[in-house]
């Protein structure tokens, strides 16, 4: 599976308010089994780029191609189905459903993608076991530590084995030990064949990257191979 940005850009605002260029002429390509880490200061366009790659925000210039398909040429319904089937998202603030247990949060993601009720329960428990949370499956998010909540979010993101994982500041709220744990899991998913794209301020995450992309003021300021 391959995801590609082809000279994409994003401009906000109009003539009266003045246009703001959040991203301009950015190109990148990530294939299965690769990890690309996107770095840059706040306001450089990192999250804007990730949202466009994830089918959440249309570029005002250029194209986003998923296995050769222009995501934003699809209808909203078809694009939503593509996101559901092919993409897994990890966010800094977790976005867990507060009134559902850890297992139920993962089961919701599985139910949207595939499987019977019984199958999703078994798969959810297996995913939580993989991230070391089997004993916490019945706990609500506010009964979990910050690091545990991010591990639930990670289990939810990979439910159904999406080919592409998009992570926006996945270690931003975590202590060093929890951050290292999340970094290790992302590396595992890359090694198992997923295409992993990470936006971060955390320089230690560059250690898992095959390549890094640096953004400055919405433009690509440099690329570096880590292998």
XYZ file of N, CA, C and O in Angstrom, residues 94-102 105 136 138-146 148-150 152:
96
model
N -5.900 11.419 22.440
C -6.485 10.084 22.529
C -7.857 9.943 21.842
O -8.095 8.993 21.116
N -8.792 10.849 22.139
C -10.149 10.798 21.578
C -10.846 9.471 21.867
O -11.547 8.917 21.011
N -10.658 8.958 23.072
C -11.411 7.775 23.494
C -12.823 8.198 23.896
O -13.046 9.319 24.349
N -13.775 7.293 23.734
C -15.154 7.572 24.147
C -15.220 7.385 25.663
O -14.975 6.284 26.172
N -15.513 8.444 26.422
C -15.321 8.405 27.882
C -16.216 7.425 28.620
O -15.844 6.948 29.694
N -17.399 7.104 28.086
C -18.325 6.219 28.796
C -18.211 4.764 28.346
O -19.011 3.924 28.752
N -17.202 4.458 27.512
C -16.948 3.077 27.099
C -15.652 2.595 27.731
O -14.700 3.362 27.910
N -15.601 1.306 28.045
C -14.377 0.719 28.590
C -13.298 0.659 27.509
O -13.562 0.891 26.319
N -12.086 0.318 27.945
C -10.987 0.157 26.989
C -11.365 -0.854 25.913
O -11.181 -0.604 24.710
N -13.994 0.586 23.530
C -13.435 1.559 22.599
C -12.794 0.866 21.404
O -12.957 1.305 20.259
N -6.657 -4.405 32.076
C -7.347 -3.115 32.193
C -8.491 -2.982 31.191
O -9.063 -1.903 31.043
N -11.566 -3.736 31.164
C -12.872 -3.310 31.662
C -12.893 -1.943 32.303
O -13.921 -1.528 32.845
N -11.784 -1.207 32.228
C -11.700 0.110 32.856
C -12.105 1.217 31.885
O -11.828 1.150 30.686
N -12.741 2.252 32.419
C -13.076 3.436 31.642
C -11.827 4.298 31.450
O -10.871 4.199 32.232
N -11.814 5.164 30.431
C -10.627 5.991 30.195
C -10.147 6.782 31.404
O -8.938 6.884 31.643
N -11.073 7.343 32.196
C -10.628 8.152 33.330
C -10.100 7.305 34.491
O -9.630 7.846 35.500
N -10.175 5.982 34.345
C -9.584 5.078 35.330
C -8.206 4.578 34.888
O -7.588 3.773 35.574
N -7.748 5.073 33.741
C -6.462 4.667 33.187
C -5.457 5.811 33.270
O -5.839 6.987 33.270
N -4.187 5.469 33.329
C -3.152 6.495 33.274
C -3.084 7.081 31.869
O -3.658 6.533 30.909
N -2.377 8.190 31.733
C -2.223 8.828 30.428
C -1.571 7.862 29.440
O -2.017 7.721 28.295
N -1.560 4.601 29.538
C -2.493 3.502 29.236
C -3.549 3.951 28.234
O -3.920 3.197 27.327
N -4.028 5.173 28.379
C -5.022 5.675 27.417
C -4.439 5.739 26.009
O -5.119 5.403 25.033
N -3.173 6.140 25.892
C -2.573 6.184 24.571
C -2.387 4.784 24.000
O -2.519 4.577 22.798
N -4.447 2.280 24.593
C -5.790 1.920 24.114
C -6.041 2.562 22.751
O -6.542 1.922 21.821
